[in-house]
């Protein structure tokens, strides 16, 4: 049973790695400025999301989201400054020629196609329209730009692109009711996203808890091994404490293959991304979440129910299971299933975060980085992996593979479930700020290693490495969020900032204190063999 749990956790941790960059690439869902499209006088607006609030017969109705064009008048940012204006349907629908219907300062809705966006806007403006809503022929939003050779750019009305489904609903409103009016405005996001502060705290506290649990288990195992060595001089165990308690020590080869496998799986996911694939990931997340939550609850409750945790019963197909595990398993399974069923509800992020944090803590408890060498290889490979799939992949695929997969752009879903989420409470656009499991898990392995080393070496908090590794991780993640906001929300791989801070801090301190060789090779402080003692005569002899 324990080996099956370890295998499932290891498999899921590989899936986490391939999806690890989701946190930092998704700062928000506003369509940002794109320097690849031409700018010129009259065509230099930034792309912003626009709220289109509808009113049917004077009663507030549905709200749609569009994107403002590069050309035309800038859209007001405050709702109180946005006027309620009657909406009409263009005749002809494409608005490539002057409309036949009379327009008196109305907002005109037109279809995309048959002529340029700027021609439609100029035609609507000449017909006395106050704004133009252009309905896309697809469900996605499209950035409306100017052609390089266009000169007729004296457009003074706002132009907004809406997706096809929004246009279909608006058309039904116009044909079935007597009066439809709209209100166009583009509220600005707050300069500081308070949700990112909570995510930062969640990430740091998760690593903190996982590190202390890992170090506590390692110290207890080391104490138990010392007792065995002292009590049985003829039978000296040749295994390390990590292997006694079902812990898997990663090696250099495994670290490299870990990242190579993740790259292959990410590319496959990019090609096969669909709604059914998201469902597969949901199932995988539930399995991992059940294992993680069960492991954490059993470890916590066993402090109070020690007998139930040590008494076992044989279960068909599962082997020996403790009574405590048997008691908490139904709760964990029900919890995960309820999340899967109601995951699109507004409160589901709480359950997702609980399952995710429990899973991360469990993985950090089971999978160990045994020394600084393996940690450097793992984080170094993940660092390259991050940069390639976020930035370099654009050169080959015309889009960032990591961002497309993380957002679930081709799946029709809200994205992958391997994320910690927190709602943007003060953001007028709503939504969630997110951080991927890998941005916590991978550096967390190195941070947990530093605390295990400190405890085994009996180092103080200030004189050890954990405090400084923890500080380096927190500062690196903070810099990631700062860079994310300075870059206007464009994709920023978190490990680009976290890896140099964490690895650099440990290596610098290790070199300065003279511990670098031990950290790099054995990962453990040197201890004298308990079977050797110093005789009164000063000679060393074997007991």
Short mmCIF file of C-alpha atoms in Angstrom, two decimals:
data_model
loop_
_atom_site.label_atom_id
_atom_site.label_comp_id
_atom_site.label_asym_id
_atom_site.label_seq_id
_atom_site.Cartn_x
_atom_site.Cartn_y
_atom_site.Cartn_z
CA UNK A 1 0.00 0.00 0.00
CA UNK A 2 2.78 2.43 0.87
CA UNK A 3 4.67 1.70 -2.36
CA UNK A 4 1.51 2.28 -4.42
CA UNK A 5 1.00 5.61 -2.68
CA UNK A 6 4.60 6.63 -3.38
CA UNK A 7 4.26 5.71 -7.08
CA UNK A 8 1.04 7.70 -7.47
CA UNK A 9 2.57 10.72 -5.73
CA UNK A 10 5.69 10.54 -7.93
CA UNK A 11 3.61 10.30 -11.10
CA UNK A 12 1.50 13.24 -10.08
CA UNK A 13 4.53 15.32 -9.14
CA UNK A 14 5.77 14.88 -12.73
CA UNK A 15 2.44 16.20 -14.01
CA UNK A 16 2.79 19.14 -11.63
CA UNK A 17 6.18 20.02 -13.11
CA UNK A 18 4.98 20.11 -16.68
CA UNK A 19 2.17 22.47 -15.68
CA UNK A 20 4.23 24.44 -13.22
CA UNK A 21 4.31 27.83 -14.84
CA UNK A 22 0.64 28.59 -14.74
CA UNK A 23 0.93 30.86 -11.69
CA UNK A 24 3.03 33.54 -13.07
CA UNK A 25 1.85 33.75 -16.61
CA UNK A 26 -1.70 34.53 -15.64
CA UNK A 27 -1.73 37.79 -13.78
CA UNK A 28 -5.04 38.74 -15.31
CA UNK A 29 -7.36 38.37 -18.24
CA UNK A 30 -7.10 41.89 -19.70
CA UNK A 31 -5.91 41.97 -23.29
CA UNK A 32 -2.75 44.04 -22.98
CA UNK A 33 -0.79 46.30 -25.25
CA UNK A 34 0.79 44.39 -28.15
CA UNK A 35 3.84 46.03 -29.68
CA UNK A 36 3.77 43.67 -32.67
CA UNK A 37 0.79 45.54 -34.16
CA UNK A 38 1.44 48.84 -35.96
CA UNK A 39 0.93 52.16 -34.19
CA UNK A 40 0.47 55.49 -35.92
CA UNK A 41 -1.34 58.76 -35.23
CA UNK A 42 -5.02 57.95 -34.87
CA UNK A 43 -4.24 54.28 -34.27
CA UNK A 44 -2.32 54.11 -31.01
CA UNK A 45 -4.80 53.08 -28.30
CA UNK A 46 -3.85 50.36 -25.87
CA UNK A 47 -5.93 47.22 -26.02
CA UNK A 48 -8.24 47.11 -23.01
CA UNK A 49 -11.19 45.00 -22.02
CA UNK A 50 -14.53 46.80 -22.18
CA UNK A 51 -17.67 46.08 -20.20
CA UNK A 52 -20.88 46.25 -22.23
CA UNK A 53 -23.78 46.47 -19.80
CA UNK A 54 -27.21 46.03 -21.40
CA UNK A 55 -30.58 47.43 -20.38
CA UNK A 56 -33.77 45.90 -21.79
CA UNK A 57 -36.89 48.11 -21.58
CA UNK A 58 -35.16 50.09 -18.83
CA UNK A 59 -34.27 47.01 -16.75
CA UNK A 60 -30.63 46.01 -16.24
CA UNK A 61 -29.83 42.81 -18.09
CA UNK A 62 -26.77 40.84 -19.19
CA UNK A 63 -23.22 42.16 -19.21
CA UNK A 64 -20.74 41.29 -21.97
CA UNK A 65 -16.99 41.77 -22.27
CA UNK A 66 -15.31 43.05 -25.41
CA UNK A 67 -11.94 44.52 -26.37
CA UNK A 68 -11.34 48.09 -27.48
CA UNK A 69 -9.76 48.81 -30.86
CA UNK A 70 -6.38 50.38 -31.54
CA UNK A 71 -8.24 53.28 -33.21
CA UNK A 72 -11.15 55.50 -32.16
CA UNK A 73 -11.90 57.44 -29.00
CA UNK A 74 -10.69 56.03 -25.70
CA UNK A 75 -13.44 54.45 -23.62
CA UNK A 76 -14.24 55.96 -20.23
CA UNK A 77 -12.98 54.07 -17.21
CA UNK A 78 -15.69 54.94 -14.67
CA UNK A 79 -19.18 53.54 -14.85
CA UNK A 80 -20.74 56.81 -13.65
CA UNK A 81 -19.29 58.61 -16.67
CA UNK A 82 -20.65 56.09 -19.19
CA UNK A 83 -23.96 57.06 -20.83
CA UNK A 84 -26.89 54.74 -21.47
CA UNK A 85 -27.25 54.74 -25.24
CA UNK A 86 -29.78 53.00 -27.49
CA UNK A 87 -28.45 50.00 -29.42
CA UNK A 88 -29.52 49.34 -33.00
CA UNK A 89 -28.67 46.70 -35.61
CA UNK A 90 -26.93 47.93 -38.74
CA UNK A 91 -28.59 47.61 -42.15
CA UNK A 92 -26.61 46.37 -44.04
CA UNK A 93 -25.18 44.16 -41.34
CA UNK A 94 -21.52 44.60 -42.31
CA UNK A 95 -21.73 48.43 -42.28
CA UNK A 96 -19.36 48.61 -45.26
CA UNK A 97 -21.82 51.01 -46.91
CA UNK A 98 -23.96 53.79 -45.32
CA UNK A 99 -26.72 52.33 -43.10
CA UNK A 100 -30.29 52.55 -44.39
CA UNK A 101 -31.78 52.95 -40.92
CA UNK A 102 -31.78 56.34 -39.20
CA UNK A 103 -29.17 56.80 -36.47
CA UNK A 104 -29.32 59.58 -33.90
CA UNK A 105 -26.36 59.19 -31.58
CA UNK A 106 -27.05 55.46 -31.18
CA UNK A 107 -24.60 52.61 -30.68
CA UNK A 108 -24.59 50.51 -33.84
CA UNK A 109 -23.95 46.77 -33.89
CA UNK A 110 -22.32 45.39 -37.04
CA UNK A 111 -20.87 42.08 -38.27
CA UNK A 112 -17.21 41.48 -38.98
CA UNK A 113 -16.10 40.98 -42.58
CA UNK A 114 -16.25 42.33 -46.17
CA UNK A 115 -14.22 45.48 -45.38
CA UNK A 116 -11.68 46.83 -42.90
CA UNK A 117 -12.47 47.66 -39.30
CA UNK A 118 -11.60 51.31 -39.84
CA UNK A 119 -13.98 51.56 -42.80
CA UNK A 120 -16.83 50.21 -40.68
CA UNK A 121 -15.99 52.73 -37.95
CA UNK A 122 -15.79 55.63 -40.42
CA UNK A 123 -19.12 54.61 -41.99
CA UNK A 124 -20.80 54.42 -38.57
CA UNK A 125 -19.31 57.76 -37.54
CA UNK A 126 -20.52 59.45 -40.74
CA UNK A 127 -24.00 58.04 -40.08
CA UNK A 128 -24.03 59.82 -36.68
CA UNK A 129 -23.44 56.75 -34.49
CA UNK A 130 -21.93 57.37 -31.04
CA UNK A 131 -20.07 54.02 -30.91
CA UNK A 132 -19.71 50.81 -32.90
CA UNK A 133 -19.86 47.23 -31.66
CA UNK A 134 -18.26 44.82 -34.12
CA UNK A 135 -19.32 41.17 -33.66
CA UNK A 136 -16.55 38.67 -34.31
CA UNK A 137 -17.22 35.55 -36.38
CA UNK A 138 -15.64 33.40 -33.65
CA UNK A 139 -16.07 33.00 -29.89
CA UNK A 140 -12.69 34.59 -29.15
CA UNK A 141 -11.90 38.28 -28.85
CA UNK A 142 -9.84 39.76 -31.67
CA UNK A 143 -7.55 42.78 -31.55
CA UNK A 144 -8.73 45.35 -34.08
CA UNK A 145 -5.74 47.14 -35.62
CA UNK A 146 -5.05 49.40 -38.58
CA UNK A 147 -3.52 48.25 -41.86
CA UNK A 148 -0.02 49.69 -42.46
CA UNK A 149 -1.16 51.66 -45.54
CA UNK A 150 -4.34 53.15 -44.02
CA UNK A 151 -4.57 56.93 -43.90
CA UNK A 152 -8.24 57.64 -43.13
CA UNK A 153 -7.92 57.39 -39.36
CA UNK A 154 -9.90 60.42 -38.20
CA UNK A 155 -12.17 58.28 -36.05
CA UNK A 156 -13.73 59.88 -32.97
CA UNK A 157 -16.15 57.19 -31.77
CA UNK A 158 -15.28 54.15 -29.61
CA UNK A 159 -14.95 50.82 -31.42
CA UNK A 160 -15.37 47.55 -29.50
CA UNK A 161 -15.07 43.93 -30.62
CA UNK A 162 -17.48 41.41 -29.06
CA UNK A 163 -17.34 37.59 -29.39
CA UNK A 164 -19.85 35.69 -31.52
CA UNK A 165 -21.93 34.35 -28.63
CA UNK A 166 -22.38 37.87 -27.20
CA UNK A 167 -23.51 39.12 -30.63
CA UNK A 168 -26.04 36.28 -30.89
CA UNK A 169 -27.59 37.18 -27.54
CA UNK A 170 -27.68 40.89 -28.35
CA UNK A 171 -29.39 40.18 -31.65
CA UNK A 172 -32.07 38.15 -29.89
CA UNK A 173 -32.62 41.06 -27.48
CA UNK A 174 -33.00 43.50 -30.35
CA UNK A 175 -35.47 41.33 -32.28
CA UNK A 176 -37.62 40.32 -29.30
CA UNK A 177 -37.87 43.57 -27.31
CA UNK A 178 -38.76 47.15 -28.06
CA UNK A 179 -35.80 48.92 -26.47
CA UNK A 180 -32.22 47.87 -25.78
CA UNK A 181 -29.60 50.28 -24.48
CA UNK A 182 -25.96 49.75 -23.61
CA UNK A 183 -23.32 51.29 -21.39
CA UNK A 184 -19.64 51.08 -22.41
CA UNK A 185 -16.80 51.52 -19.92
CA UNK A 186 -13.39 50.02 -19.15
CA UNK A 187 -12.66 50.05 -15.41
CA UNK A 188 -9.02 50.04 -14.41
CA UNK A 189 -7.49 47.35 -12.31
CA UNK A 190 -6.00 48.31 -8.91
CA UNK A 191 -2.25 48.88 -8.97
CA UNK A 192 -1.77 46.29 -6.20
CA UNK A 193 -3.59 42.96 -6.38
CA UNK A 194 -4.33 41.96 -2.79
CA UNK A 195 -4.96 38.40 -4.00
CA UNK A 196 -1.27 38.12 -4.90
CA UNK A 197 -0.37 38.95 -1.30
CA UNK A 198 -2.50 36.06 -0.05
CA UNK A 199 -1.03 33.71 -2.66
CA UNK A 200 2.47 34.71 -1.59
CA UNK A 201 1.59 33.92 2.03
CA UNK A 202 0.01 30.58 1.04
CA UNK A 203 3.10 29.55 -0.93
CA UNK A 204 5.53 30.51 1.85
CA UNK A 205 3.47 28.89 4.62
CA UNK A 206 3.04 25.69 2.57
CA UNK A 207 6.80 25.31 2.18
CA UNK A 208 7.30 26.20 5.85
CA UNK A 209 4.91 23.47 7.05
CA UNK A 210 6.23 20.88 4.60
CA UNK A 211 9.84 21.62 5.55
CA UNK A 212 9.24 21.23 9.27
CA UNK A 213 7.31 18.00 8.77
CA UNK A 214 10.06 16.63 6.52
CA UNK A 215 12.82 17.65 8.95
CA UNK A 216 10.93 16.25 11.94
CA UNK A 217 10.51 12.89 10.22
CA UNK A 218 14.16 12.86 9.14
CA UNK A 219 15.35 13.61 12.67
CA UNK A 220 13.15 10.92 14.20
CA UNK A 221 14.45 8.42 11.66
CA UNK A 222 18.05 9.45 12.35
CA UNK A 223 17.51 9.03 16.11
CA UNK A 224 15.97 5.60 15.57
CA UNK A 225 18.87 4.59 13.35
CA UNK A 226 21.39 5.73 15.96
CA UNK A 227 19.65 3.54 18.53
CA UNK A 228 19.89 0.56 16.20
CA UNK A 229 23.57 1.21 15.63
CA UNK A 230 24.25 1.39 19.35
CA UNK A 231 22.12 -1.64 20.27
CA UNK A 232 23.21 -4.00 17.48
CA UNK A 233 26.91 -3.78 16.72
CA UNK A 234 26.76 -6.92 14.61
CA UNK A 235 23.94 -5.74 12.38
CA UNK A 236 24.70 -2.29 11.12
CA UNK A 237 22.03 -1.04 8.71
CA UNK A 238 23.51 0.22 5.46
CA UNK A 239 20.50 2.24 4.40
CA UNK A 240 19.92 5.90 5.05
CA UNK A 241 17.08 7.13 7.20
CA UNK A 242 15.20 8.36 4.12
CA UNK A 243 14.73 4.88 2.72
CA UNK A 244 13.50 3.45 6.01
CA UNK A 245 10.34 5.52 6.03
CA UNK A 246 9.29 5.19 2.38
CA UNK A 247 11.00 8.41 1.30
CA UNK A 248 12.35 8.63 -2.23
CA UNK A 249 15.71 10.33 -2.67
CA UNK A 250 16.03 11.89 -6.11
CA UNK A 251 19.34 11.52 -7.98
CA UNK A 252 20.91 13.54 -10.80
CA UNK A 253 19.66 11.24 -13.55
CA UNK A 254 16.12 11.28 -12.17
CA UNK A 255 16.18 15.09 -11.94
CA UNK A 256 17.15 15.44 -15.61
CA UNK A 257 14.66 12.80 -16.79
CA UNK A 258 12.00 14.46 -14.65
CA UNK A 259 12.26 17.67 -16.69
CA UNK A 260 12.66 15.88 -20.05
CA UNK A 261 9.52 13.86 -19.37
CA UNK A 262 7.69 17.02 -18.37
CA UNK A 263 8.68 18.74 -21.63
CA UNK A 264 7.43 15.82 -23.72
CA UNK A 265 4.18 15.64 -21.81
CA UNK A 266 3.66 19.40 -22.03
CA UNK A 267 4.08 19.31 -25.80
CA UNK A 268 1.61 16.43 -26.03
CA UNK A 269 -0.83 18.34 -23.88
CA UNK A 270 -0.39 21.41 -26.10
CA UNK A 271 -1.31 19.36 -29.17
CA UNK A 272 -4.16 17.43 -27.56
CA UNK A 273 -5.60 20.20 -25.38
CA UNK A 274 -9.38 19.83 -25.28
CA UNK A 275 -12.23 19.72 -22.80
CA UNK A 276 -11.87 15.95 -22.33
CA UNK A 277 -8.17 16.35 -21.52
CA UNK A 278 -9.05 18.87 -18.84
CA UNK A 279 -11.43 16.28 -17.40
CA UNK A 280 -8.56 13.78 -17.29
CA UNK A 281 -6.46 16.32 -15.38
CA UNK A 282 -9.35 16.88 -12.98
CA UNK A 283 -9.46 13.15 -12.26
CA UNK A 284 -5.68 13.07 -11.73
CA UNK A 285 -5.92 16.05 -9.43
CA UNK A 286 -8.65 14.36 -7.40
CA UNK A 287 -6.56 11.21 -7.02
CA UNK A 288 -3.52 13.21 -5.92
CA UNK A 289 -5.63 15.42 -3.69
CA UNK A 290 -7.20 12.41 -1.94
CA UNK A 291 -3.76 10.88 -1.30
CA UNK A 292 -2.35 14.17 -0.09
CA UNK A 293 -5.25 15.10 2.18
CA UNK A 294 -5.38 11.57 3.59
CA UNK A 295 -1.66 11.54 4.35
CA UNK A 296 -1.78 14.94 6.06
CA UNK A 297 -4.86 14.11 8.14
CA UNK A 298 -3.49 10.73 9.25
CA UNK A 299 -0.18 12.30 10.27
CA UNK A 300 -1.99 15.04 12.19
CA UNK A 301 -4.60 12.87 13.89
CA UNK A 302 -2.12 10.14 14.82
CA UNK A 303 -0.75 12.51 17.48
CA UNK A 304 -4.05 12.15 19.34
CA UNK A 305 -5.17 8.72 18.11
CA UNK A 306 -1.87 6.87 18.24
CA UNK A 307 -3.41 3.42 18.77
CA UNK A 308 -5.70 3.79 15.74
CA UNK A 309 -2.74 4.90 13.66
CA UNK A 310 -0.64 1.88 14.64
CA UNK A 311 -3.38 -0.79 14.44
CA UNK A 312 -3.81 -2.29 10.98
CA UNK A 313 -6.48 -4.24 9.15
CA UNK A 314 -6.19 -6.15 5.90
CA UNK A 315 -8.41 -4.87 3.10
CA UNK A 316 -8.86 -6.87 -0.14
CA UNK A 317 -6.80 -5.45 -3.06
CA UNK A 318 -5.32 -2.75 -0.80
CA UNK A 319 -3.36 -4.75 1.74
CA UNK A 320 -2.79 -3.62 5.32
CA UNK A 321 -4.31 -0.25 6.19
CA UNK A 322 -4.40 1.46 9.56
CA UNK A 323 -7.76 2.04 11.19
CA UNK A 324 -7.08 5.77 11.14
CA UNK A 325 -6.47 5.73 7.39
CA UNK A 326 -9.64 3.71 6.91
CA UNK A 327 -11.57 6.29 8.94
CA UNK A 328 -10.39 9.41 7.06
CA UNK A 329 -10.43 7.94 3.52
CA UNK A 330 -14.21 8.34 2.97
CA UNK A 331 -14.04 11.97 4.06
CA UNK A 332 -11.10 12.73 1.73
CA UNK A 333 -12.76 10.98 -1.21
CA UNK A 334 -16.07 12.78 -0.66
CA UNK A 335 -14.27 16.10 -0.32
CA UNK A 336 -12.45 15.65 -3.65
CA UNK A 337 -15.54 14.40 -5.49
CA UNK A 338 -17.63 17.34 -4.28
CA UNK A 339 -14.93 19.72 -5.51
CA UNK A 340 -14.90 18.03 -8.93
CA UNK A 341 -18.69 18.27 -9.24
CA UNK A 342 -18.97 21.89 -8.08
CA UNK A 343 -15.57 23.16 -9.25
CA UNK A 344 -17.12 25.94 -11.35
CA UNK A 345 -18.92 27.46 -8.36
CA UNK A 346 -17.61 30.62 -6.74
CA UNK A 347 -16.60 28.86 -3.50
CA UNK A 348 -14.79 25.94 -5.16
CA UNK A 349 -11.41 27.69 -5.01
CA UNK A 350 -11.28 27.06 -1.25
CA UNK A 351 -11.60 23.28 -1.70
CA UNK A 352 -9.12 23.35 -4.59
CA UNK A 353 -6.56 25.16 -2.44
CA UNK A 354 -7.01 22.71 0.45
CA UNK A 355 -6.49 19.71 -1.83
CA UNK A 356 -3.57 21.40 -3.56
CA UNK A 357 -1.74 22.42 -0.39
CA UNK A 358 -2.20 18.94 1.10
CA UNK A 359 -0.83 17.38 -2.07
CA UNK A 360 2.23 19.67 -2.20
CA UNK A 361 3.04 19.01 1.46
CA UNK A 362 2.76 15.25 0.90
CA UNK A 363 5.02 15.32 -2.17
CA UNK A 364 7.63 17.34 -0.27
CA UNK A 365 7.41 14.77 2.53
CA UNK A 366 7.94 11.81 0.20
CA UNK A 367 10.31 13.12 -2.51
CA UNK A 368 13.60 14.43 -1.11
CA UNK A 369 16.54 16.24 -2.63
CA UNK A 370 19.45 14.45 -0.88
CA UNK A 371 22.11 17.09 -1.52
CA UNK A 372 22.77 20.46 -3.11
CA UNK A 373 24.13 18.85 -6.28
CA UNK A 374 20.82 17.17 -7.12
CA UNK A 375 18.91 20.30 -6.10
CA UNK A 376 21.04 22.40 -8.45
CA UNK A 377 20.50 20.02 -11.36
CA UNK A 378 16.74 19.84 -10.73
CA UNK A 379 16.20 23.58 -10.40
CA UNK A 380 18.67 24.35 -13.19
CA UNK A 381 16.83 22.08 -15.62
CA UNK A 382 13.47 23.49 -14.49
CA UNK A 383 14.89 27.00 -14.97
CA UNK A 384 15.75 26.21 -18.62
CA UNK A 385 12.43 24.41 -19.06
CA UNK A 386 10.58 27.49 -17.81
CA UNK A 387 12.34 29.96 -20.09
CA UNK A 388 12.06 27.74 -23.16
CA UNK A 389 8.35 26.95 -22.94
CA UNK A 390 7.32 30.47 -21.90
CA UNK A 391 9.57 32.59 -24.15
CA UNK A 392 11.51 30.56 -26.72
CA UNK A 393 8.53 28.44 -27.78
CA UNK A 394 6.99 31.56 -29.32
CA UNK A 395 9.66 31.43 -32.03
CA UNK A 396 8.60 27.92 -33.06
CA UNK A 397 4.84 27.87 -32.43
CA UNK A 398 3.90 31.57 -32.79
CA UNK A 399 2.57 31.47 -29.22
CA UNK A 400 3.79 30.61 -25.75
CA UNK A 401 3.11 26.89 -25.28
CA UNK A 402 3.16 27.18 -21.49
CA UNK A 403 0.67 30.05 -21.43
CA UNK A 404 -1.70 28.34 -23.85
CA UNK A 405 -1.69 25.13 -21.79
CA UNK A 406 -1.96 26.92 -18.45
CA UNK A 407 -4.95 28.98 -19.54
CA UNK A 408 -6.63 26.08 -21.31
CA UNK A 409 -7.14 28.30 -24.36
CA UNK A 410 -8.07 25.38 -26.61
CA UNK A 411 -10.08 23.40 -24.10
CA UNK A 412 -13.13 25.60 -23.64
CA UNK A 413 -12.54 25.33 -19.89
CA UNK A 414 -11.18 27.73 -17.27
CA UNK A 415 -7.76 26.05 -17.33
CA UNK A 416 -5.86 23.33 -15.52
CA UNK A 417 -6.74 22.46 -11.92
CA UNK A 418 -3.14 22.20 -10.62
CA UNK A 419 -3.24 25.72 -9.21
CA UNK A 420 -3.72 27.61 -5.98
CA UNK A 421 -6.33 30.31 -6.53
CA UNK A 422 -7.50 33.41 -4.71
CA UNK A 423 -10.28 35.74 -5.91
CA UNK A 424 -9.43 39.31 -6.88
CA UNK A 425 -11.64 40.89 -4.27
CA UNK A 426 -11.14 44.54 -5.19
CA UNK A 427 -10.75 44.03 -8.94
CA UNK A 428 -13.72 45.34 -10.97
CA UNK A 429 -13.05 42.61 -13.53
CA UNK A 430 -13.16 39.87 -10.91
CA UNK A 431 -11.42 36.61 -11.70
CA UNK A 432 -8.62 34.91 -9.79
CA UNK A 433 -4.93 35.32 -9.20
CA UNK A 434 -3.20 31.96 -9.36
CA UNK A 435 0.07 30.21 -8.63
CA UNK A 436 1.02 26.82 -10.03
CA UNK A 437 2.05 23.94 -7.85
CA UNK A 438 5.50 23.70 -9.43
CA UNK A 439 6.47 27.21 -8.30
CA UNK A 440 6.02 25.96 -4.74
CA UNK A 441 7.02 22.32 -5.06
CA UNK A 442 10.36 22.53 -6.90
CA UNK A 443 12.02 25.25 -4.82
CA UNK A 444 10.31 23.75 -1.77
CA UNK A 445 12.38 20.57 -2.21
CA UNK A 446 15.57 22.59 -1.82
CA UNK A 447 14.23 24.61 1.11
CA UNK A 448 13.12 21.43 2.91
CA UNK A 449 16.57 19.93 2.32
CA UNK A 450 18.17 22.93 4.01
CA UNK A 451 16.09 22.46 7.17
CA UNK A 452 16.82 18.72 7.31
CA UNK A 453 20.53 19.53 7.09
CA UNK A 454 20.26 22.16 9.82
CA UNK A 455 18.49 19.82 12.24
CA UNK A 456 20.84 16.90 11.63
CA UNK A 457 23.81 19.24 12.08
CA UNK A 458 22.24 20.79 15.21
CA UNK A 459 22.53 24.28 13.73
CA UNK A 460 20.67 27.21 15.18
CA UNK A 461 18.01 28.97 13.13
CA UNK A 462 20.22 31.95 12.40
CA UNK A 463 23.40 29.90 12.01
CA UNK A 464 21.78 27.39 9.66
CA UNK A 465 20.60 27.56 6.07
CA UNK A 466 16.83 27.18 6.29
CA UNK A 467 16.03 30.72 7.42
CA UNK A 468 18.04 32.21 4.58
CA UNK A 469 16.66 29.76 1.99
CA UNK A 470 13.15 30.57 3.13
CA UNK A 471 13.85 34.28 2.90
CA UNK A 472 15.38 33.84 -0.57
CA UNK A 473 12.34 31.94 -1.83
CA UNK A 474 9.90 34.51 -0.46
CA UNK A 475 11.91 37.39 -1.90
CA UNK A 476 12.24 35.66 -5.27
CA UNK A 477 8.49 35.07 -5.47
CA UNK A 478 7.88 38.69 -4.47
CA UNK A 479 10.16 39.89 -7.27
CA UNK A 480 8.19 37.67 -9.66
CA UNK A 481 4.96 39.46 -8.80
CA UNK A 482 6.63 42.86 -9.05
CA UNK A 483 8.01 41.97 -12.49
CA UNK A 484 4.61 40.65 -13.51
CA UNK A 485 2.98 43.99 -12.76
CA UNK A 486 5.81 46.04 -14.27
CA UNK A 487 5.54 43.99 -17.48
CA UNK A 488 1.82 44.75 -17.60
CA UNK A 489 0.85 41.15 -16.96
CA UNK A 490 2.92 39.54 -19.72
CA UNK A 491 4.13 36.01 -18.94
CA UNK A 492 6.86 35.85 -16.32
CA UNK A 493 8.19 32.40 -15.33
CA UNK A 494 8.58 32.44 -11.56
CA UNK A 495 11.65 30.20 -11.51
CA UNK A 496 13.46 32.84 -13.56
CA UNK A 497 13.65 34.81 -10.31
CA UNK A 498 13.28 32.15 -7.60
CA UNK A 499 16.09 29.81 -8.73
CA UNK A 500 18.91 32.40 -8.69
CA UNK A 501 17.86 33.64 -5.26
CA UNK A 502 17.50 30.23 -3.57
CA UNK A 503 20.48 28.46 -5.16
CA UNK A 504 22.67 31.55 -4.99
CA UNK A 505 21.91 32.06 -1.30
CA UNK A 506 22.68 28.46 -0.29
CA UNK A 507 25.86 28.26 -2.37
CA UNK A 508 27.17 31.60 -1.15
CA UNK A 509 26.50 30.79 2.51
CA UNK A 510 27.90 27.29 2.13
CA UNK A 511 31.11 28.59 0.59
CA UNK A 512 31.48 31.28 3.24
CA UNK A 513 30.92 28.83 6.13
CA UNK A 514 33.02 26.03 4.66
CA UNK A 515 30.08 23.62 4.37
CA UNK A 516 29.71 23.69 0.59
CA UNK A 517 31.49 20.38 -0.03
CA UNK A 518 29.28 18.56 2.47
CA UNK A 519 26.12 20.23 1.18
CA UNK A 520 27.06 19.41 -2.41
CA UNK A 521 28.00 15.74 -1.97
CA UNK A 522 26.55 13.95 1.05
CA UNK A 523 23.94 16.50 2.08
CA UNK A 524 24.45 15.43 5.68
CA UNK A 525 26.83 16.53 8.42
CA UNK A 526 29.64 14.10 9.21
CA UNK A 527 28.98 12.05 12.35
CA UNK A 528 31.39 9.77 14.21
CA UNK A 529 30.61 6.08 14.10
CA UNK A 530 28.98 5.02 17.42
CA UNK A 531 30.95 1.75 17.32
CA UNK A 532 34.23 3.58 17.68
CA UNK A 533 35.23 5.04 21.02
CA UNK A 534 38.32 6.75 22.34
CA UNK A 535 40.13 4.71 24.99
CA UNK A 536 41.56 6.32 28.09
CA UNK A 537 44.97 5.65 26.67
CA UNK A 538 44.17 7.87 23.70
CA UNK A 539 44.06 4.97 21.21
CA UNK A 540 41.05 4.46 18.96
CA UNK A 541 39.48 1.03 19.24
CA UNK A 542 36.38 -0.78 17.98
CA UNK A 543 33.70 -1.65 20.56
#
